[in-house]
Structures are given as structure tokens and as C-alpha cells.
Coordinates of C-alpha atoms in Angstrom, one line a residue:
M9 CA -0.1 0.1 -0.1
F10 CA 3.0 2.5 1.0
T11 CA 6.2 3.0 -0.7
L12 CA 8.9 4.8 1.2
T13 CA 10.9 7.1 -1.1
D14 CA 14.1 8.8 -0.1
S15 CA 13.4 12.0 1.2
T16 CA 15.6 15.0 -0.3
A17 CA 15.4 17.6 2.7
S18 CA 19.0 18.4 3.9
G19 CA 17.7 20.3 7.2
P20 CA 15.4 22.3 8.8
R21 CA 13.4 25.1 6.8
A22 CA 11.1 27.3 7.1
A23 CA 7.7 26.6 4.7
P24 CA 7.3 28.9 2.3
S25 CA 4.9 31.8 3.2
P26 CA 1.6 31.5 1.9
A27 CA 0.4 33.5 -0.9
S28 CA -1.1 37.3 0.6
G29 CA -4.4 36.9 1.7
G30 CA -4.4 33.2 0.9
R31 CA -6.4 31.4 3.5
E32 CA -6.7 27.5 3.6
G33 CA -9.8 25.7 2.1
V34 CA -10.8 29.3 0.5
G35 CA -10.5 30.0 -3.4
P36 CA -12.1 27.6 -6.4
N37 CA -10.4 24.6 -4.5
G38 CA -12.5 24.8 -1.8
A39 CA -16.0 25.5 -3.3
L40 CA -15.3 22.6 -5.9
D41 CA -14.6 20.3 -2.8
D42 CA -18.0 21.5 -1.2
A43 CA -19.8 21.0 -4.4
G44 CA -18.6 17.3 -4.0
R45 CA -16.1 17.6 -7.2
E46 CA -13.3 16.3 -5.4
K47 CA -11.4 15.3 -8.5
E48 CA -11.6 18.3 -10.0
A49 CA -10.5 20.1 -6.3
E50 CA -8.0 17.6 -6.3
I51 CA -6.3 18.7 -9.8
V52 CA -6.7 22.6 -8.9
L53 CA -4.8 22.2 -6.0
R54 CA -2.0 20.0 -7.4
K55 CA -1.7 22.9 -10.0
I56 CA -1.5 25.5 -6.9
I57 CA 1.1 23.5 -5.2
D58 CA 3.4 22.9 -8.2
A59 CA 3.0 26.7 -8.9
T60 CA 3.4 27.9 -5.5
D61 CA 4.4 25.4 -2.9
H62 CA 1.4 27.2 -1.0
S63 CA 1.4 25.3 2.3
G64 CA -2.3 26.2 3.0
H65 CA -3.4 24.4 0.0
R66 CA -1.0 21.2 0.5
S67 CA -2.9 21.0 3.7
T68 CA -5.9 21.1 2.2
L69 CA -4.9 18.5 -0.3
V70 CA -3.9 16.2 2.1
R71 CA -7.0 16.2 4.2
L72 CA -8.7 15.7 0.9
L73 CA -6.7 12.6 0.0
A74 CA -7.1 11.0 3.5
R75 CA -10.7 11.7 3.6
K76 CA -11.0 9.4 0.3
G77 CA -8.8 6.9 2.0
R78 CA -6.0 7.3 -0.1
I79 CA -3.4 7.6 2.7
D80 CA -0.1 6.8 1.2
E81 CA -1.1 9.5 -1.5
A82 CA -1.7 11.8 1.3
V83 CA 1.7 11.4 3.2
E84 CA 3.4 11.9 0.1
V85 CA 1.9 15.1 -0.6
G86 CA 2.7 16.0 3.2
R87 CA 6.5 14.6 2.5
P88 CA 8.6 18.0 0.9
T89 CA 7.4 19.7 4.0
F90 CA 8.8 17.1 6.8
E91 CA 11.7 18.8 8.0
Y92 CA 10.2 22.3 7.9
Y93 CA 10.5 23.7 11.4
D94 CA 7.4 26.0 11.7
C95 CA 3.7 25.0 11.4
G96 CA 3.9 24.1 7.7
N97 CA 5.7 21.0 8.9
H98 CA 3.3 17.6 8.3
L99 CA 5.1 15.1 9.5
D100 CA 3.6 14.4 12.7
W101 CA -0.2 14.8 10.4
A102 CA 1.2 11.9 8.2
I103 CA 2.4 9.9 11.2
D104 CA -1.1 10.2 12.8
L105 CA -2.4 9.1 9.4
L106 CA -0.7 6.2 9.1
V107 CA -1.1 5.1 12.6
E108 CA -5.1 5.3 12.2
D109 CA -4.8 3.5 8.8
G110 CA -3.1 0.5 10.8
W111 CA 0.4 1.1 9.5
P112 CA 2.6 2.0 12.5
E113 CA 5.3 0.0 10.7
H114 CA 5.0 2.3 8.0
A115 CA 5.2 5.8 10.1
L116 CA 8.0 4.5 11.9
A117 CA 10.0 4.2 8.8
L118 CA 8.8 7.5 8.2
L119 CA 10.1 9.1 11.1
D120 CA 13.3 7.2 10.8
E121 CA 14.2 9.2 7.9
C122 CA 14.7 12.4 9.3
S123 CA 17.8 14.4 9.0
A124 CA 20.2 14.0 12.3
E125 CA 19.8 18.0 12.4
Y126 CA 16.3 17.7 12.6
V127 CA 16.0 15.1 15.2
K128 CA 18.3 17.0 17.0
E129 CA 16.4 20.4 16.6
H130 CA 13.2 18.4 17.7
L131 CA 14.5 15.9 20.0
H132 CA 12.1 15.4 22.7
S133 CA 9.3 15.1 20.3
V134 CA 10.8 12.7 17.8
R135 CA 11.9 10.3 20.8
S136 CA 8.4 10.3 22.0
T137 CA 6.8 9.6 19.0
R138 CA 9.6 7.0 18.0
L139 CA 9.0 5.4 21.4
M140 CA 5.1 5.1 21.2
L141 CA 5.7 3.7 17.4
L142 CA 8.1 1.1 18.6
A143 CA 5.8 -0.1 21.1
K144 CA 2.4 0.2 18.5
V145 CA 4.5 -2.4 16.6
G146 CA 5.0 -4.7 19.4
R147 CA 8.8 -3.7 19.9
H148 CA 8.4 -3.0 23.6
Q149 CA 11.5 -4.4 25.0
E150 CA 13.5 -2.0 22.2
A151 CA 11.0 0.7 23.5
I152 CA 11.9 0.3 27.2
A153 CA 15.7 0.0 26.7
E154 CA 15.7 3.3 24.8
A155 CA 13.9 5.1 27.3
A156 CA 15.6 3.6 29.9
A157 CA 18.8 5.1 28.7
V158 CA 17.5 8.7 28.7
P159 CA 19.2 10.8 31.5
P160 CA 16.3 10.7 34.5
E161 CA 16.5 14.1 34.7
E162 CA 15.1 15.2 31.3
Y163 CA 11.4 15.6 31.2
N164 CA 8.9 13.3 31.0
R165 CA 11.6 10.7 31.1
D166 CA 10.1 8.7 33.9
V167 CA 6.8 8.8 33.2
M168 CA 7.3 7.6 29.6
L169 CA 9.5 4.5 31.2
A170 CA 6.7 4.0 33.5
S171 CA 4.2 3.6 30.7
L172 CA 5.9 1.5 28.5
L173 CA 6.6 -1.0 31.4
E174 CA 3.0 -0.8 32.2
E175 CA 1.9 -1.5 28.8
A176 CA 4.5 -4.5 28.7
G177 CA 2.9 -5.5 31.4
R178 CA 5.8 -5.1 33.7
V179 CA 3.8 -3.1 36.5
D180 CA 6.0 -3.5 39.8
E181 CA 9.1 -2.3 37.4
A182 CA 6.8 0.8 36.3
L183 CA 5.2 1.4 39.8
A184 CA 8.6 1.6 41.4
V185 CA 10.0 3.9 38.6
L186 CA 7.5 6.6 39.4
R187 CA 8.0 6.3 43.1
S188 CA 11.4 6.9 42.8
S189 CA 11.2 9.6 40.3
A190 CA 11.9 12.8 41.4
A191 CA 10.1 14.6 38.4
S192 CA 8.0 17.7 38.9
D193 CA 4.8 15.7 37.3
G194 CA 6.2 12.1 39.1
R195 CA 3.5 12.2 42.1
C196 CA 0.4 13.0 40.0
A197 CA 1.6 10.4 37.4
L198 CA 1.9 8.1 40.0
A199 CA -1.6 8.7 41.6
E200 CA -2.8 7.9 37.8
F201 CA -1.0 5.0 37.6
L202 CA -2.2 3.6 40.5
I203 CA -6.0 4.5 39.8
R204 CA -5.8 2.4 36.7
Q205 CA -4.4 -0.5 38.9
G206 CA -7.6 -0.1 41.2
R207 CA -5.6 1.0 44.3
P208 CA -7.8 4.5 44.9
T209 CA -6.5 4.9 48.5
E210 CA -3.0 4.5 47.4
A211 CA -3.5 7.1 44.7
I212 CA -4.7 9.6 47.6
A213 CA -2.0 9.2 49.8
S214 CA 0.7 9.1 47.4
L215 CA 0.0 12.8 46.3
P216 CA 1.8 15.4 48.3
S217 CA 0.1 17.8 50.8
V218 CA -1.0 21.2 50.1
S219 CA 1.5 22.9 52.0
A220 CA 4.0 20.5 50.2
Q221 CA 3.0 21.7 46.8
R222 CA 3.3 25.0 48.0
E223 CA 6.8 25.1 49.5
A224 CA 7.9 23.0 45.8
R225 CA 6.5 25.8 43.9
E226 CA 8.4 28.5 45.8
A227 CA 11.8 26.4 45.8
R228 CA 11.1 26.3 42.2
S229 CA 10.7 29.8 42.0
R230 CA 13.9 30.3 43.9
C231 CA 15.6 28.4 41.7
T232 CA 14.9 30.2 38.5
E233 CA 15.3 34.3 39.8
P234 CA 18.3 35.3 38.0
E235 CA 21.1 36.2 40.5
D236 CA 21.8 39.8 41.4
P237 CA 25.3 40.7 39.7
F238 CA 25.7 43.3 42.1
G239 CA 24.8 41.4 45.3

């Protein structure tokens, strides 16, 4: 159904600016689509995209193709934007379409095509998506190993690892990760985990008191206050 092709993008780029006054889904293509004349709308959209590389019209065409079940074509229309660094990037959209269509392995391959520069600039997002996709294709142990290799102090690491362990049925290990987590969201994640496990009393007890939460906020505030160079 879906054939991967080589990406020609060499690194993050800005999406071309929409034409002055242009709005997504507005114009002859939008009118044709609304009238049920999808084939004509598709032709018009492709001509506009070829001539202007208009990101709004590209989005409209991706939606049109996805709505018709032509997921592989929708992905290819979005492909030229996969390494843009602004809102014109369709990579996450393409991955979602493939996952929803039952092709997580193709979504993973698409993500793995990203350049090293793009991955470095979007490390947290790419890593989180990759771990999710590894789990969806049944590569749980690989996902857990990659999550465990992330430094504990990095944002969302413990919650991410615990979620993967829980999904793999390793509940005790997931609980241990959350109980030992020093992350700011660790306590809330622990409470949610205990509720899912049918242990509401423990969940309530795991939450910090109001005074403890206030002290934690004040401590974080002190840490983020800039030092007085003349103090």
C-alpha cells in the first residue's frame, strides 16, 4: 500500500509563506470540494502547489486525500514539508494518518528518515513519537531500553518509561520507576497509575499535601530567579 521514498530534505527549513490574502480551503478548490467535485478540486490544488508550494493548499489536499482513504498519497503530498521547523510541517499529521490506518511500521520508517539535524532540533518530540511507535509495532523491549537510556533528569523520562513498562505488563517495575521519580509530574503520574491499577486509596495518599506543593513551587521559583550580579 505504501512505498517509502528517499527524502531530499537536507535539514530544517521554513515553510514557504502563503500567498498574500490566501486562506486554507478558500478559493475555487474549496468551492469545488464543498460541491462534491473532489477530483476537480484535487487537480486545482495540485496545480497551485506545483506553482507556489502554498502550505495552506498542501494541507487542504492532504485532508482531501485522507478523507478519500488515499493515505499513501496524502503522506507523499506532505513529504516535502517533513523537515520544516514551523507550522507548515506535516510530519506528525502523516504519522497519525498511518497509525490510524493500521500502518505504524510505515510511520516508524517515515520518522527514521528524518535527518540527524532535524532530530537534534526536535529531540524530545521525535524521541516520544519513536517510543510510541515502537510499542505499537510490538517492539516493547526495544522501546523500554531506549527510554531507560534517557537521562533521568530529562523532561517526562520517568513517566514515559513507566508507561512503556505498564503497557508491556511489567507493572511492578513501572510502579518502582514512578515511586522513585524526582520529576515534577512524577507524583501525579504515580497517582494516575495507582488509580488505573484499582488502588485509589494509595493514589490519594501518594499525592503531596497542599503545604508541600506550595513549598515545591516556592523552591522552583527561587531556582529560576536570576542572580543579582551586584549582590
